[in-house]
Amino acid sequence: MAAHAAESESVVPPMPERTPKALREAIAQHAPELLPDFDKHWKRAIADAYNVTPLHAFVARWWVEYAIARDPKLDAHLQDLELRAAESTDSAEAKAFLEEASKIRHRALRTEPGE
């Protein structure tokens, strides 16, 4: 039973609808460590906005953050790539690490609701 419970905990939750409200609810439930920054960014960038232009960039940024954070293995891999790039003394190696990290972020941005 314990092994089965551990397996079900490692399931990556699906992406929510692509709205700020649904995204905030998913973050609160599955990646609460992101919530303070999400709320702070919302208040700074969106809460007093008189047009919706910044909303698209806000959702895109937090879509990527949540898509990665909801998968602890992917999150750890991305952090490892960025750390290895920062610590590398070989510029070609650092570039390769950063390119792989960038690909992960771009794939996360293309993740659809329900995936």
PDB file of C-alpha atoms in Angstrom:
ATOM      1  CA  MET A   1       0.000   0.000   0.000  1.00  0.00           C
ATOM      2  CA  ALA A   2       2.732   2.492   0.902  1.00  0.00           C
ATOM      3  CA  ALA A   3       4.443   2.005  -2.467  1.00  0.00           C
ATOM      4  CA  HIS A   4       1.164   2.667  -4.272  1.00  0.00           C
ATOM      5  CA  ALA A   5       0.599   5.848  -2.260  1.00  0.00           C
ATOM      6  CA  ALA A   6       4.088   7.063  -3.107  1.00  0.00           C
ATOM      7  CA  GLU A   7       3.445   6.407  -6.814  1.00  0.00           C
ATOM      8  CA  SER A   8       0.211   8.397  -6.816  1.00  0.00           C
ATOM      9  CA  GLU A   9       1.968  11.340  -5.134  1.00  0.00           C
ATOM     10  CA  SER A  10       4.485  11.512  -7.986  1.00  0.00           C
ATOM     11  CA  VAL A  11       1.768  12.051 -10.607  1.00  0.00           C
ATOM     12  CA  VAL A  12       2.140  15.439 -12.263  1.00  0.00           C
ATOM     13  CA  PRO A  13      -1.129  17.370 -12.003  1.00  0.00           C
ATOM     14  CA  PRO A  14      -2.693  18.571 -15.250  1.00  0.00           C
ATOM     15  CA  MET A  15      -2.367  22.148 -16.360  1.00  0.00           C
ATOM     16  CA  PRO A  16      -5.369  24.322 -15.471  1.00  0.00           C
ATOM     17  CA  GLU A  17      -7.337  26.548 -17.803  1.00  0.00           C
ATOM     18  CA  ARG A  18      -5.171  29.375 -19.112  1.00  0.00           C
ATOM     19  CA  THR A  19      -6.687  32.080 -16.890  1.00  0.00           C
ATOM     20  CA  PRO A  20      -5.122  33.931 -13.946  1.00  0.00           C
ATOM     21  CA  LYS A  21      -7.776  32.610 -11.545  1.00  0.00           C
ATOM     22  CA  ALA A  22      -7.377  28.953 -12.583  1.00  0.00           C
ATOM     23  CA  LEU A  23      -3.599  29.291 -12.614  1.00  0.00           C
ATOM     24  CA  ARG A  24      -3.580  30.809  -9.112  1.00  0.00           C
ATOM     25  CA  GLU A  25      -5.810  27.990  -7.807  1.00  0.00           C
ATOM     26  CA  ALA A  26      -3.498  25.344  -9.318  1.00  0.00           C
ATOM     27  CA  ILE A  27      -0.430  27.047  -7.853  1.00  0.00           C
ATOM     28  CA  ALA A  28      -2.086  27.247  -4.432  1.00  0.00           C
ATOM     29  CA  GLN A  29      -2.939  23.550  -4.552  1.00  0.00           C
ATOM     30  CA  HIS A  30       0.134  22.018  -6.187  1.00  0.00           C
ATOM     31  CA  ALA A  31       3.008  24.525  -5.892  1.00  0.00           C
ATOM     32  CA  PRO A  32       2.202  26.767  -2.919  1.00  0.00           C
ATOM     33  CA  GLU A  33       5.820  27.892  -2.643  1.00  0.00           C
ATOM     34  CA  LEU A  34       5.180  30.007  -5.774  1.00  0.00           C
ATOM     35  CA  LEU A  35       2.073  31.715  -4.405  1.00  0.00           C
ATOM     36  CA  PRO A  36       3.692  34.655  -2.563  1.00  0.00           C
ATOM     37  CA  ASP A  37       5.644  35.666  -5.680  1.00  0.00           C
ATOM     38  CA  PHE A  38       2.588  35.145  -7.905  1.00  0.00           C
ATOM     39  CA  ASP A  39       0.456  37.398  -5.690  1.00  0.00           C
ATOM     40  CA  LYS A  40       3.178  40.028  -5.371  1.00  0.00           C
ATOM     41  CA  HIS A  41       3.663  40.091  -9.147  1.00  0.00           C
ATOM     42  CA  TRP A  42      -0.120  40.281  -9.686  1.00  0.00           C
ATOM     43  CA  LYS A  43      -0.450  43.273  -7.372  1.00  0.00           C
ATOM     44  CA  ARG A  44       2.541  45.046  -8.932  1.00  0.00           C
ATOM     45  CA  ALA A  45       1.869  44.359 -12.609  1.00  0.00           C
ATOM     46  CA  ILE A  46      -1.842  43.755 -13.027  1.00  0.00           C
ATOM     47  CA  ALA A  47      -4.020  44.908 -10.136  1.00  0.00           C
ATOM     48  CA  ASP A  48      -3.876  48.588 -11.082  1.00  0.00           C
ATOM     49  CA  ALA A  49      -3.574  48.105 -14.837  1.00  0.00           C
ATOM     50  CA  TYR A  50      -6.029  50.024 -16.987  1.00  0.00           C
ATOM     51  CA  ASN A  51      -5.554  47.761 -19.984  1.00  0.00           C
ATOM     52  CA  VAL A  52      -5.087  44.022 -20.439  1.00  0.00           C
ATOM     53  CA  THR A  53      -1.795  44.185 -22.326  1.00  0.00           C
ATOM     54  CA  PRO A  54       0.341  43.102 -19.335  1.00  0.00           C
ATOM     55  CA  LEU A  55      -2.066  40.266 -18.554  1.00  0.00           C
ATOM     56  CA  HIS A  56      -0.854  38.089 -21.434  1.00  0.00           C
ATOM     57  CA  ALA A  57       2.784  38.384 -20.373  1.00  0.00           C
ATOM     58  CA  PHE A  58       1.815  37.739 -16.739  1.00  0.00           C
ATOM     59  CA  VAL A  59      -0.071  34.536 -17.593  1.00  0.00           C
ATOM     60  CA  ALA A  60       2.720  33.341 -19.901  1.00  0.00           C
ATOM     61  CA  ARG A  61       5.364  33.827 -17.230  1.00  0.00           C
ATOM     62  CA  TRP A  62       3.400  32.078 -14.497  1.00  0.00           C
ATOM     63  CA  TRP A  63       2.203  29.360 -16.882  1.00  0.00           C
ATOM     64  CA  VAL A  64       5.836  28.365 -17.394  1.00  0.00           C
ATOM     65  CA  GLU A  65       6.684  28.646 -13.688  1.00  0.00           C
ATOM     66  CA  TYR A  66       3.769  26.420 -12.686  1.00  0.00           C
ATOM     67  CA  ALA A  67       4.257  23.925 -15.534  1.00  0.00           C
ATOM     68  CA  ILE A  68       7.769  23.319 -14.257  1.00  0.00           C
ATOM     69  CA  ALA A  69       7.083  23.518 -10.501  1.00  0.00           C
ATOM     70  CA  ARG A  70       4.225  20.986 -10.671  1.00  0.00           C
ATOM     71  CA  ASP A  71       6.765  18.331 -11.705  1.00  0.00           C
ATOM     72  CA  PRO A  72       9.426  18.075  -8.960  1.00  0.00           C
ATOM     73  CA  LYS A  73      11.757  16.011 -11.166  1.00  0.00           C
ATOM     74  CA  LEU A  74      11.607  18.517 -14.002  1.00  0.00           C
ATOM     75  CA  ASP A  75      12.006  21.421 -11.576  1.00  0.00           C
ATOM     76  CA  ALA A  76      15.090  19.807 -10.017  1.00  0.00           C
ATOM     77  CA  HIS A  77      16.544  19.060 -13.462  1.00  0.00           C
ATOM     78  CA  LEU A  78      16.061  22.665 -14.588  1.00  0.00           C
ATOM     79  CA  GLN A  79      17.628  24.032 -11.410  1.00  0.00           C
ATOM     80  CA  ASP A  80      20.550  21.637 -11.863  1.00  0.00           C
ATOM     81  CA  LEU A  81      21.088  22.799 -15.454  1.00  0.00           C
ATOM     82  CA  GLU A  82      21.071  26.446 -14.403  1.00  0.00           C
ATOM     83  CA  LEU A  83      23.432  25.775 -11.495  1.00  0.00           C
ATOM     84  CA  ARG A  84      25.803  23.796 -13.691  1.00  0.00           C
ATOM     85  CA  ALA A  85      25.792  26.611 -16.260  1.00  0.00           C
ATOM     86  CA  ALA A  86      26.572  29.179 -13.565  1.00  0.00           C
ATOM     87  CA  GLU A  87      29.425  27.093 -12.176  1.00  0.00           C
ATOM     88  CA  SER A  88      30.915  26.030 -15.505  1.00  0.00           C
ATOM     89  CA  THR A  89      34.242  27.495 -16.539  1.00  0.00           C
ATOM     90  CA  ASP A  90      33.773  26.283 -20.126  1.00  0.00           C
ATOM     91  CA  SER A  91      31.600  28.720 -22.083  1.00  0.00           C
ATOM     92  CA  ALA A  92      30.504  26.092 -24.617  1.00  0.00           C
ATOM     93  CA  GLU A  93      29.422  23.775 -21.819  1.00  0.00           C
ATOM     94  CA  ALA A  94      27.580  26.600 -20.012  1.00  0.00           C
ATOM     95  CA  LYS A  95      25.853  27.541 -23.263  1.00  0.00           C
ATOM     96  CA  ALA A  96      24.721  23.928 -23.770  1.00  0.00           C
ATOM     97  CA  PHE A  97      23.252  23.806 -20.254  1.00  0.00           C
ATOM     98  CA  LEU A  98      21.414  27.098 -20.795  1.00  0.00           C
ATOM     99  CA  GLU A  99      20.109  25.993 -24.192  1.00  0.00           C
ATOM    100  CA  GLU A 100      18.678  22.834 -22.640  1.00  0.00           C
ATOM    101  CA  ALA A 101      17.086  24.908 -19.853  1.00  0.00           C
ATOM    102  CA  SER A 102      15.622  27.258 -22.456  1.00  0.00           C
ATOM    103  CA  LYS A 103      14.113  24.332 -24.384  1.00  0.00           C
ATOM    104  CA  ILE A 104      12.460  23.109 -21.180  1.00  0.00           C
ATOM    105  CA  ARG A 105      10.953  26.552 -20.570  1.00  0.00           C
ATOM    106  CA  HIS A 106       9.735  26.820 -24.173  1.00  0.00           C
ATOM    107  CA  ARG A 107       8.106  23.372 -23.981  1.00  0.00           C
ATOM    108  CA  ALA A 108       6.450  24.409 -20.713  1.00  0.00           C
ATOM    109  CA  LEU A 109       5.020  27.510 -22.383  1.00  0.00           C
ATOM    110  CA  ARG A 110       3.443  25.337 -25.093  1.00  0.00           C
ATOM    111  CA  THR A 111       1.816  23.011 -22.545  1.00  0.00           C
ATOM    112  CA  GLU A 112      -1.946  23.038 -23.015  1.00  0.00           C
ATOM    113  CA  PRO A 113      -4.682  22.987 -20.356  1.00  0.00           C
ATOM    114  CA  GLY A 114      -5.324  19.426 -19.228  1.00  0.00           C
ATOM    115  CA  GLU A 115      -1.866  18.155 -20.158  1.00  0.00           C
TER     116      GLU A 115
END
